[in-house]
CSV table of C-alpha atoms and ligand atoms in Angstrom, one decimal:
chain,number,residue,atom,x,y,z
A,1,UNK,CA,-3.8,0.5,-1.0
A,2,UNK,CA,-5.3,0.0,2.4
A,3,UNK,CA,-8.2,2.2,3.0
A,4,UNK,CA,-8.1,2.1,6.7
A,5,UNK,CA,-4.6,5.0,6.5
A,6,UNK,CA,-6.7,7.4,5.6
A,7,UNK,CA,-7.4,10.4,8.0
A,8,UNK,CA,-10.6,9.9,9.0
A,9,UNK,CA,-13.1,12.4,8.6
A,10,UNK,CA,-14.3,14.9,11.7
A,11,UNK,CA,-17.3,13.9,13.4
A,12,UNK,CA,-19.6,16.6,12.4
A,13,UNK,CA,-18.7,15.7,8.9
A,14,UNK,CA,-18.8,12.3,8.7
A,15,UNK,CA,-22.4,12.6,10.6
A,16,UNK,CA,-23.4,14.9,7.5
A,17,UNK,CA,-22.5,12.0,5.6
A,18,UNK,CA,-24.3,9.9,6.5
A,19,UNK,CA,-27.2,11.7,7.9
A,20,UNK,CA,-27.4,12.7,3.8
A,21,UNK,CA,-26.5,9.7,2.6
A,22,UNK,CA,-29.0,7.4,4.3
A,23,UNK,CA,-31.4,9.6,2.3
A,24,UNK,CA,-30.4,7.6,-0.7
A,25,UNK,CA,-32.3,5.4,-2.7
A,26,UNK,CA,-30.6,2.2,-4.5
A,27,UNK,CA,-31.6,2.0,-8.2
A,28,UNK,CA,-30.9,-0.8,-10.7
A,29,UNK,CA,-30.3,0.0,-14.6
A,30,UNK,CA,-30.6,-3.1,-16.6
A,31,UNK,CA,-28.4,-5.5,-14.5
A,32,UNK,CA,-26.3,-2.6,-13.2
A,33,UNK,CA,-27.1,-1.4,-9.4
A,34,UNK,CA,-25.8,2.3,-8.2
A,35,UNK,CA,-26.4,3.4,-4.4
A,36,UNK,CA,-28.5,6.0,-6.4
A,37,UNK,CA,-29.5,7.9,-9.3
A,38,UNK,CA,-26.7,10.5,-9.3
A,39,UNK,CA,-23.6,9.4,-10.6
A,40,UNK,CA,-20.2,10.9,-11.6
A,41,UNK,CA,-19.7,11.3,-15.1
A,42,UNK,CA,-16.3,10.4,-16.8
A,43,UNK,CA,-14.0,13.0,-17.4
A,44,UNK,CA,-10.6,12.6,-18.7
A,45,UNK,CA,-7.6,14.0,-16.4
A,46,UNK,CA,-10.0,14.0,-13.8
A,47,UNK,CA,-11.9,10.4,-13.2
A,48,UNK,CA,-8.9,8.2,-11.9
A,49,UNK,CA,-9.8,6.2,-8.4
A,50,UNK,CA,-8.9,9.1,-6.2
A,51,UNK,CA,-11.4,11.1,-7.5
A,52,UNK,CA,-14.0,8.8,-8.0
A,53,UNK,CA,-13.7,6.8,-4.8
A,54,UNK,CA,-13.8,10.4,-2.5
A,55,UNK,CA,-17.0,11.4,-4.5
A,56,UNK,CA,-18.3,7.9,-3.8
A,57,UNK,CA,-17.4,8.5,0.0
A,58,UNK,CA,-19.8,12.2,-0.4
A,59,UNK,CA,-23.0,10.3,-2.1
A,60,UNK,CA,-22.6,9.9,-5.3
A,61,UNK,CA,-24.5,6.8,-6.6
A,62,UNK,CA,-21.8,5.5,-9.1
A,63,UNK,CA,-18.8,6.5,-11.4
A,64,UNK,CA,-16.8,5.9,-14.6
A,65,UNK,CA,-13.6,5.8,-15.1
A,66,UNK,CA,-12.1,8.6,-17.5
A,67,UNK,CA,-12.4,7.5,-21.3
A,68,UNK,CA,-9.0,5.2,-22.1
A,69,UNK,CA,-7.9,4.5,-25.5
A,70,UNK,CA,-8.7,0.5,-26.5
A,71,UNK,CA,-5.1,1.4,-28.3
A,72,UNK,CA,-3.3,2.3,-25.6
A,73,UNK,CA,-4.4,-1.2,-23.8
A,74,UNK,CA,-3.5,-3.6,-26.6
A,75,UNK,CA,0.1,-2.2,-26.5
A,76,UNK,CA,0.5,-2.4,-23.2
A,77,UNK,CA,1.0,1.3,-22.7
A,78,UNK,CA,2.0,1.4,-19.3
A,79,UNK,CA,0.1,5.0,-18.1
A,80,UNK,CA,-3.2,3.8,-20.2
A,81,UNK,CA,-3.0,0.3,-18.3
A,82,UNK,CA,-2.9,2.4,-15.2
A,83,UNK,CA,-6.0,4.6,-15.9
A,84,UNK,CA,-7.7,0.7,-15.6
A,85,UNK,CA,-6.5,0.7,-11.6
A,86,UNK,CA,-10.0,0.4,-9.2
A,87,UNK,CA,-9.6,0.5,-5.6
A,88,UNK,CA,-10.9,-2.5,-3.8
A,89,UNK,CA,-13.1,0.0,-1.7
A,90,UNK,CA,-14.5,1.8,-4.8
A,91,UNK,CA,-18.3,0.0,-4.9
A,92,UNK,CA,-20.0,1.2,-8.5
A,93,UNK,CA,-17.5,1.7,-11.0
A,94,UNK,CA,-17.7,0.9,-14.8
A,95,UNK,CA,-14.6,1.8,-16.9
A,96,UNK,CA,-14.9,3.7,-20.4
A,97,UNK,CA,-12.9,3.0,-23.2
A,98,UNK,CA,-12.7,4.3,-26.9
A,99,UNK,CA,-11.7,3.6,-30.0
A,100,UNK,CA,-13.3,3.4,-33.7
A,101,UNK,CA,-12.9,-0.7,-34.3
A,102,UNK,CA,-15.1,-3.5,-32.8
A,103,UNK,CA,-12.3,-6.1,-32.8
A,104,UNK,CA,-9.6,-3.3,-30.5
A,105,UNK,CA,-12.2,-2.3,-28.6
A,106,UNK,CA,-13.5,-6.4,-27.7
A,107,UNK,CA,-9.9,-7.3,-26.9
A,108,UNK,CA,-8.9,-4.3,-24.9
A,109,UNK,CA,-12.2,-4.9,-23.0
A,110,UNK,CA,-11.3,-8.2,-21.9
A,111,UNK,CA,-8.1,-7.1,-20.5
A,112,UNK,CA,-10.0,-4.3,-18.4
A,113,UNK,CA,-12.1,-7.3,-17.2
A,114,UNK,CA,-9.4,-7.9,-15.0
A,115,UNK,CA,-9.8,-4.6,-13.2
A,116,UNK,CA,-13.2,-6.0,-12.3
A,117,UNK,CA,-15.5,-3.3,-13.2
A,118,UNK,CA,-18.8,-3.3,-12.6
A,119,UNK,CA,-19.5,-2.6,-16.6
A,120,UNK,CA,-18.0,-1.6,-19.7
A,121,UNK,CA,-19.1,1.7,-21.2
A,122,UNK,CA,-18.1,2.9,-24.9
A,123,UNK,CA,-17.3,6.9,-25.4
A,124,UNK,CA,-20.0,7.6,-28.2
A,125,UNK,CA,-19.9,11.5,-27.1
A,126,UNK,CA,-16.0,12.6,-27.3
A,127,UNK,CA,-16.4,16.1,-29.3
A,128,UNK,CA,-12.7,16.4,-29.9
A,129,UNK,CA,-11.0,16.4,-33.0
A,130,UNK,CA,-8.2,14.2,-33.0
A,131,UNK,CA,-10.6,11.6,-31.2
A,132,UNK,CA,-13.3,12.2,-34.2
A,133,UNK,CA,-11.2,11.8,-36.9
A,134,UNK,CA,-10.1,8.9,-36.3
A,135,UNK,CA,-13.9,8.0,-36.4
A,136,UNK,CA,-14.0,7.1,-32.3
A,137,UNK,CA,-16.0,9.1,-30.0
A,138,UNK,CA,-18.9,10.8,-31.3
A,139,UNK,CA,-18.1,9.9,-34.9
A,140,UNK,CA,-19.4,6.8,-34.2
A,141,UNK,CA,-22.8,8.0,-34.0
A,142,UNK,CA,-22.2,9.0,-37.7
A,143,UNK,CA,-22.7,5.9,-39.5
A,144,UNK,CA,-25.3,3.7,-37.5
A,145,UNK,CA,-25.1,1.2,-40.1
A,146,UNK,CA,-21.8,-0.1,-38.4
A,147,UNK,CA,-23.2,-0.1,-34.6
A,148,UNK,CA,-25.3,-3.1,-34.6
A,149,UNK,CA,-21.9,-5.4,-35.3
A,150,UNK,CA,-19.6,-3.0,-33.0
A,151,UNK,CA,-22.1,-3.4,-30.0
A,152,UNK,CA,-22.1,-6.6,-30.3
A,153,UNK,CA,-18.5,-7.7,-30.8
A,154,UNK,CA,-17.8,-6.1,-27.6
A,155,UNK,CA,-20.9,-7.5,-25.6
A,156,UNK,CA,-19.4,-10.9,-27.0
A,157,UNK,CA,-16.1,-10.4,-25.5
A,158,UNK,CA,-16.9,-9.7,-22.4
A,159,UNK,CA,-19.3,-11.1,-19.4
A,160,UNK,CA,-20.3,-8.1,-17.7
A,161,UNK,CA,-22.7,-5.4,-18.7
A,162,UNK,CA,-21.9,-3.2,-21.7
A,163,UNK,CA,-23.3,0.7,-21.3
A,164,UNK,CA,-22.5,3.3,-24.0
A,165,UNK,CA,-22.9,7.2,-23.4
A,166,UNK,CA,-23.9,9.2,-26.7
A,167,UNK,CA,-24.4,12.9,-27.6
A,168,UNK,CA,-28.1,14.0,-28.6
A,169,UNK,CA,-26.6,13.1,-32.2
A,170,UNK,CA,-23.9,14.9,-34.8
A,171,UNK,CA,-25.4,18.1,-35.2
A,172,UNK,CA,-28.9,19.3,-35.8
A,173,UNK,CA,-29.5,17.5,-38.7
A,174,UNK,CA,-28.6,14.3,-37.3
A,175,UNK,CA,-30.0,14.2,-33.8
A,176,UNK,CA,-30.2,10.5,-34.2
A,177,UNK,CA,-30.1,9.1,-30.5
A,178,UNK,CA,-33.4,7.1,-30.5
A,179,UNK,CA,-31.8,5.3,-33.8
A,180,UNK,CA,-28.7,4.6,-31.5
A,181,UNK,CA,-30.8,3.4,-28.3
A,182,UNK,CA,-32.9,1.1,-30.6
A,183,UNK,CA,-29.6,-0.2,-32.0
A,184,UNK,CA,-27.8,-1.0,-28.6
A,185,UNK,CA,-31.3,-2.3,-27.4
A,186,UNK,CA,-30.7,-5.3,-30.1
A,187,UNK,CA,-27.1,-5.6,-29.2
A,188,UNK,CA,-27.9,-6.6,-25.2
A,189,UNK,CA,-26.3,-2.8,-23.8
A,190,UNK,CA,-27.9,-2.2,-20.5
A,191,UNK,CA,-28.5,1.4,-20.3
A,192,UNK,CA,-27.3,4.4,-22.2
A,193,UNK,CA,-25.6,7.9,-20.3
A,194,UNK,CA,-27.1,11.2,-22.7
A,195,UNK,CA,-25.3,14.5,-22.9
A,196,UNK,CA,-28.2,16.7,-24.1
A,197,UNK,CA,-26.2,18.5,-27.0
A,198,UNK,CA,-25.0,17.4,-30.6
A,199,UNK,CA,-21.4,17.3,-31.2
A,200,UNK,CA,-21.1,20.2,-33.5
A,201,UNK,CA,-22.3,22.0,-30.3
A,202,UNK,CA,-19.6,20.8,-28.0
A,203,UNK,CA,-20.3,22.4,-25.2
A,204,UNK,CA,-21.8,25.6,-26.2
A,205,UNK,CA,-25.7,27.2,-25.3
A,206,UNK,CA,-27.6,24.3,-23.3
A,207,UNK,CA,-28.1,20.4,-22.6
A,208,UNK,CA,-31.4,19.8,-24.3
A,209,UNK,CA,-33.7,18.6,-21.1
A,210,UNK,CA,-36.2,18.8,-23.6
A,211,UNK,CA,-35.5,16.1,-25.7
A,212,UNK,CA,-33.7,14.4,-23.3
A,213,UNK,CA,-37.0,13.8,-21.1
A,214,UNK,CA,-38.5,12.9,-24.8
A,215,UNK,CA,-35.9,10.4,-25.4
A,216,UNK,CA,-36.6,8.9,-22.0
A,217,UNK,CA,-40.0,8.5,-22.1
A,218,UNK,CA,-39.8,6.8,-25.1
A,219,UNK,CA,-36.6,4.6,-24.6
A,220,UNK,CA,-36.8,0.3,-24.7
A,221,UNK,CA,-33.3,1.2,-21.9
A,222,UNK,CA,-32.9,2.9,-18.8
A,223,UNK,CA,-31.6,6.4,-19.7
A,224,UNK,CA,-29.1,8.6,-17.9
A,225,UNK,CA,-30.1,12.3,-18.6
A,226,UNK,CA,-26.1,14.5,-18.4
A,227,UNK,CA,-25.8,17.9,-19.0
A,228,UNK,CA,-25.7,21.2,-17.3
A,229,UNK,CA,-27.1,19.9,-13.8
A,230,UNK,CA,-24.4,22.2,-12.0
A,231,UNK,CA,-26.0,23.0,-8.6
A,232,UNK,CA,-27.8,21.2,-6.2
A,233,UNK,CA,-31.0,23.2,-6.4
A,234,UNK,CA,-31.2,22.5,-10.1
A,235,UNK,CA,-30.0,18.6,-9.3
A,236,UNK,CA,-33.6,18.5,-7.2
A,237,UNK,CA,-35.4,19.7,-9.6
A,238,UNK,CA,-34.8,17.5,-11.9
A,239,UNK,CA,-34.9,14.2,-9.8
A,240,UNK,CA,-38.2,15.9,-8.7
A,241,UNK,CA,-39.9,15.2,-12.5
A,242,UNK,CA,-38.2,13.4,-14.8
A,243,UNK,CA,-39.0,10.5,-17.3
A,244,UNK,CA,-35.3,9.6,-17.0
A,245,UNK,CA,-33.8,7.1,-14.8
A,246,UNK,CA,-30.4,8.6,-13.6
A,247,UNK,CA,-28.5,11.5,-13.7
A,248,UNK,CA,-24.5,12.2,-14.6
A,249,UNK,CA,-22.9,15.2,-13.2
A,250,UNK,CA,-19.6,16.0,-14.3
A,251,UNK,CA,-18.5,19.8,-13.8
A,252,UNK,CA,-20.8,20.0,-10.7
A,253,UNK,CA,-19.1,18.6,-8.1
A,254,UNK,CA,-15.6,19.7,-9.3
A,255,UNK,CA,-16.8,23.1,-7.7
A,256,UNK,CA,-19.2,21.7,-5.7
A,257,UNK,CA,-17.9,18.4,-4.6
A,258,UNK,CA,-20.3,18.0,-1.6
A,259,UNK,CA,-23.6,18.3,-4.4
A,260,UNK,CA,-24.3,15.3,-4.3
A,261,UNK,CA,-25.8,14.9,-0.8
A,262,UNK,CA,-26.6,18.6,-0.6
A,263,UNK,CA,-28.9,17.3,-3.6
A,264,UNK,CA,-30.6,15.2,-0.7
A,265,UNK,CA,-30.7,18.5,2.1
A,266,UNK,CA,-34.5,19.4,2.4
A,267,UNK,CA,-35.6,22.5,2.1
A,268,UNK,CA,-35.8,23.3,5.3
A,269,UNK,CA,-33.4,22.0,6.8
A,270,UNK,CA,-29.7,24.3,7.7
A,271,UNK,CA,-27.4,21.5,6.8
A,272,UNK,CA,-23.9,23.2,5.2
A,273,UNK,CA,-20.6,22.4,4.8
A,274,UNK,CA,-17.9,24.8,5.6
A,275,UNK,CA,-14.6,25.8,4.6
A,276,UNK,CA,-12.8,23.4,6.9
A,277,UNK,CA,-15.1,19.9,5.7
A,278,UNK,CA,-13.3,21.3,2.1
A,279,UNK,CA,-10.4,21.3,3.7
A,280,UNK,CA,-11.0,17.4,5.5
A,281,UNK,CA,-11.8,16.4,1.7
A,282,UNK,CA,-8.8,17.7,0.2
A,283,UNK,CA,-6.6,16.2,2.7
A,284,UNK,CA,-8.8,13.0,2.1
A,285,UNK,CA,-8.1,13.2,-2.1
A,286,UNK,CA,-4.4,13.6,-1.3
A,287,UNK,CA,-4.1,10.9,0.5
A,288,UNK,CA,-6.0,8.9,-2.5
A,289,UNK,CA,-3.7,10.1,-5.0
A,290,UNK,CA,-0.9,9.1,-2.8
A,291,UNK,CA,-1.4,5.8,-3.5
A,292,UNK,CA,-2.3,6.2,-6.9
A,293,UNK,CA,0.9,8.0,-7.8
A,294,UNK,CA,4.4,8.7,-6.1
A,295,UNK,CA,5.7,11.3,-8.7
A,296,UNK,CA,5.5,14.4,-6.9
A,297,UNK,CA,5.3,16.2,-9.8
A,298,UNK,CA,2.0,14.5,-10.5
A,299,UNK,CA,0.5,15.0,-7.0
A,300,UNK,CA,0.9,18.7,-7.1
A,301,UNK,CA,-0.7,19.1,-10.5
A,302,UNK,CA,-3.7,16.7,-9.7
A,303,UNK,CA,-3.8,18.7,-6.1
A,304,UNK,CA,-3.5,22.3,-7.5
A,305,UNK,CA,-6.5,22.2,-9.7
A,306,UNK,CA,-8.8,20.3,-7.5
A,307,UNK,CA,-8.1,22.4,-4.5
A,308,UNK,CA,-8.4,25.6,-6.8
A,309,UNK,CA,-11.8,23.9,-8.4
A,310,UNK,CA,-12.7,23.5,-4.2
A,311,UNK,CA,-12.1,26.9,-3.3
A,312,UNK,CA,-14.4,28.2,-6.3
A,313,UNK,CA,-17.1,30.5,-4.8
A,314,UNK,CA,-15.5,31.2,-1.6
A,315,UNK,CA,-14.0,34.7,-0.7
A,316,UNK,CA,-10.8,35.7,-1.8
A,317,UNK,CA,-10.7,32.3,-4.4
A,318,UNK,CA,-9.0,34.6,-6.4
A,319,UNK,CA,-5.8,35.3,-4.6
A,320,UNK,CA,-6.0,32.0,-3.3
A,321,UNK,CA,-5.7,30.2,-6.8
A,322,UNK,CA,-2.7,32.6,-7.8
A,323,UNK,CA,-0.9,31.7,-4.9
A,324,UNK,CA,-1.2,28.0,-5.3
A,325,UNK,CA,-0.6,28.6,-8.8
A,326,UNK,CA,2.7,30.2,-8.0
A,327,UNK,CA,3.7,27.5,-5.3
A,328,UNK,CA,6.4,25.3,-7.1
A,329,UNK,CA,6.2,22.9,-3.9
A,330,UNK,CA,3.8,20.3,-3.2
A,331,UNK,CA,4.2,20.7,0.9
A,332,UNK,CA,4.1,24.3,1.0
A,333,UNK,CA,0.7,24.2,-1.8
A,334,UNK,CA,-1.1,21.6,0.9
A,335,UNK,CA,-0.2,24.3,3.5
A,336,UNK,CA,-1.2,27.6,1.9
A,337,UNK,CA,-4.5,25.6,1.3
A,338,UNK,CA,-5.2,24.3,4.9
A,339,UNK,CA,-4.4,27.8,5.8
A,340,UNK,CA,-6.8,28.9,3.4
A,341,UNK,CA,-9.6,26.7,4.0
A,342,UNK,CA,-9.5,27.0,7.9
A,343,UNK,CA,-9.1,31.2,7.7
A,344,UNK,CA,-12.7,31.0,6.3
A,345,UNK,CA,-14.7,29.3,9.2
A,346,UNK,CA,-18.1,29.7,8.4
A,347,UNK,CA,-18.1,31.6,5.0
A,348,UNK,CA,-20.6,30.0,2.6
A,349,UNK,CA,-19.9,28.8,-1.0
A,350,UNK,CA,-21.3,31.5,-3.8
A,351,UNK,CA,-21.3,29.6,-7.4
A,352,UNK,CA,-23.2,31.0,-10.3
A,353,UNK,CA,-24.2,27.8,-12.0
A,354,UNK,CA,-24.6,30.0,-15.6
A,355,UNK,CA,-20.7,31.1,-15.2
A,356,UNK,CA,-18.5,29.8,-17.9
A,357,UNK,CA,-16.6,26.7,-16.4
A,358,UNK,CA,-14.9,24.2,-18.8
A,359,UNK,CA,-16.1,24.3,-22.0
A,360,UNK,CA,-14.5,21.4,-23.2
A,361,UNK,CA,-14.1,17.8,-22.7
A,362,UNK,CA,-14.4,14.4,-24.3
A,363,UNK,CA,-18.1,13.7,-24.2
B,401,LIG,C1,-12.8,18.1,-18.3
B,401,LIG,C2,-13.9,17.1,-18.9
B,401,LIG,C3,-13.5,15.9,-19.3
B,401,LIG,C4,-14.4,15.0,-19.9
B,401,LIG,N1,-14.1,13.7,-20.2
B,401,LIG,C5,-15.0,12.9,-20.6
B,401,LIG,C6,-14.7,11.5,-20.9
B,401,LIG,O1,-13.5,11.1,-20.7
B,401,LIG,N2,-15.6,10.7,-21.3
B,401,LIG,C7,-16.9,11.1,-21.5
B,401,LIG,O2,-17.8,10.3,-21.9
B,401,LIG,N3,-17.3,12.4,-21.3
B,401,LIG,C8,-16.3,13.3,-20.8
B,401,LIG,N4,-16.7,14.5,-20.6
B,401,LIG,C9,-18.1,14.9,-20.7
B,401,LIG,C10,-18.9,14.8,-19.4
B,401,LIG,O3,-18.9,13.5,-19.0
B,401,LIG,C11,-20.3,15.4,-19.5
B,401,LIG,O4,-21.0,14.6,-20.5
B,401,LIG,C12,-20.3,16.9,-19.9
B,401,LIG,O5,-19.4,17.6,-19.2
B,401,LIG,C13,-21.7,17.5,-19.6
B,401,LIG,O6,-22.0,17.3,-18.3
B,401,LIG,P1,-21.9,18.5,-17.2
B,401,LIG,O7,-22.7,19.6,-17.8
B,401,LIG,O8,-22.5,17.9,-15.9
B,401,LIG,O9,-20.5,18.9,-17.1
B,401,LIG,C14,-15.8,15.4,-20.0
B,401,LIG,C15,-16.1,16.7,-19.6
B,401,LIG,C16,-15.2,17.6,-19.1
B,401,LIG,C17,-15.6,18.9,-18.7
């Protein structure tokens, strides 16, 4: 896993980079330091090191790993225990895990100690059924009674920072996150990751900014305000005025993975990036997910949804996306890509941030 075979990036992109990048401020959440206040939420399927270490490279401030099952660990599962791997270059990476019982979820923390995560971060926001059921995800923001001796089973286990991220609360009648907060406050957490919905929403209408900036400017911890930030005009907006401390983006930068340091472009500057730096990235996530898998199998269904995710808002995405669809071969899908990418030259990006785009997930 040596970072130096990479391909490295073109000069006009890397001086992008870090033109944009050197824009950055450093922040500090409890104990916890990002390179800045916009960081990459988890998401399952999607938040292995590939991905997060490539959105590290374009800006973003920190990531989490995908949520892992504290089940999976104890048995020694061998693709959970993967889902721990970190690359040595990643910099700000915490790892989530899940499960419903304080004693599974202390012992499976210590062994993802040995990853060497910058913190530990409980799913308190998984929507899904067969998570909820089993009274892990956002079940646990059911019975608060129970938190106080979860938190701080885990916090005992381990000797780096413990983090949770939360829905607003259950459903309407139980919007309950200032309850939580107060509770993890007590326990020693460090800082707390909100999506602004309930669970019965899932991921329907809109985040609550509203009572997220309410929850904010009243929480005793740093708070990281999630939901709905999809483009980088509404990114700056927000960072603009906000009582919160941080900001998670999650299905942003699947479509728009440069939105990170477009999020530091000022307004009148003319700084874009083109169909071919998409094309540079993509070559640079393969490369990543080479050395996090050798199945080719795998590669080409990690590749074919990121570089169909990349090509969102260009012209002709549509075509594009059935042919890589139809491609049974990994070579020839990383070709029709580059030849996709490069046909494009200058065309800009065109993404409604109010389109419909993956309505659901686990958190
Ligand atoms: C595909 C997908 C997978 C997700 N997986 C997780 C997860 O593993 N853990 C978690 O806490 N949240 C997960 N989420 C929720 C996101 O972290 C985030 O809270 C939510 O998508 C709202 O943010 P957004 O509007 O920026 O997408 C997932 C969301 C999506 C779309």
């Amino acid at each position: 896993m040596n970072i130096t075979q990479v391909t490295p990036f073109s000069k006009g992109l890397q001086e992008k980079i870090d033109l944009l990048s050197k824009r950055r401020e450093a922040i500090q959440l409890g104990s916890v330091s990002f390179a800045s206040p916009l960081l990459l939420a988890p998401m399952s399927n999607i938040c292995a090191f590939p991905f997060r270490l490539l959105m590290e490279e374009l800006g973003c401030g920190g990531t989490v790993s995908e949520l892992i099952s504290c089940h999976g660990i104890n048995y020694g599962n061998e693709k959970t225990i993967r889902m721990l791997s970190i690359h040595p270059e990643e910099k700000h990476v915490g790892i989530q895990l899940f499960g419903e019982d304080a004693e599974s979820m202390a012992k499976a923390a210590k062994v993802a100690l040995e990853s060497r995560p910058k913190f530990i971060d409980i799913n308190m926001g998984c929507p899904v059924r067969k998570v909820v059921t089993k009274g892990s995800g956002s079940a646990l923001l059911k019975d608060t009674s129970k938190l106080g001796n979860f938190f701080g089973t885990i916090k005992k286990a381990i000797d780096i920072p413990l983090t949770i991220k939360i829905r607003t609360g259950w459903d309407d009648d139980m919007i309950n996150a200032k309850e939580v907060i107060h509770i993890a406050r007590e326990e020693g957490v460090e800082f707390v990751a909100i999506h602004g919905r309930t669970r019965t929403q899932q991921y329907k209408g809109q985040a609550n900014w509203e009572l997220l900036e309410e929850i904010a400017s009243e929480s005793p911890l740093p708070i990281i305000g999630n939901g709905d930030l999809h483009s980088a005009s509404l990114v700056k907006k927000r960072m603009a005025k906000s009582e919160c401390d941080a900001f998670m983006l999650a299905r942003g930068p699947l479509r728009d993975p440069f939105i990170f340091l477009e999020s530091y472009i000022k307004d009148n500057e003319e700084i874009t990036f083109t169909p071919s730096d998409y094309w540079e990235i993509t070559k640079r996530l393969f490369e990543y997910n080479q050395m996090y898998t050798d199945r080719e199998r795998t590669l080409l269904v990690i590749m074919r949804k990121h570089m169909v995710w990349f090509a969102a808002g260009l012209s002709n995405a549509a075509n594009f996306r059935n042919m890589i669809f139809k491609c049974p071969e990994l070579d020839d899908s990383m070709k029709i890509a580059e030849d996709y990418f490069l046909s494009l030259e200058t065309a800009r990006k065109q993404i409604n941030p109010d389109e419909a785009f993956m309505t659901s997930g686990h958190g």
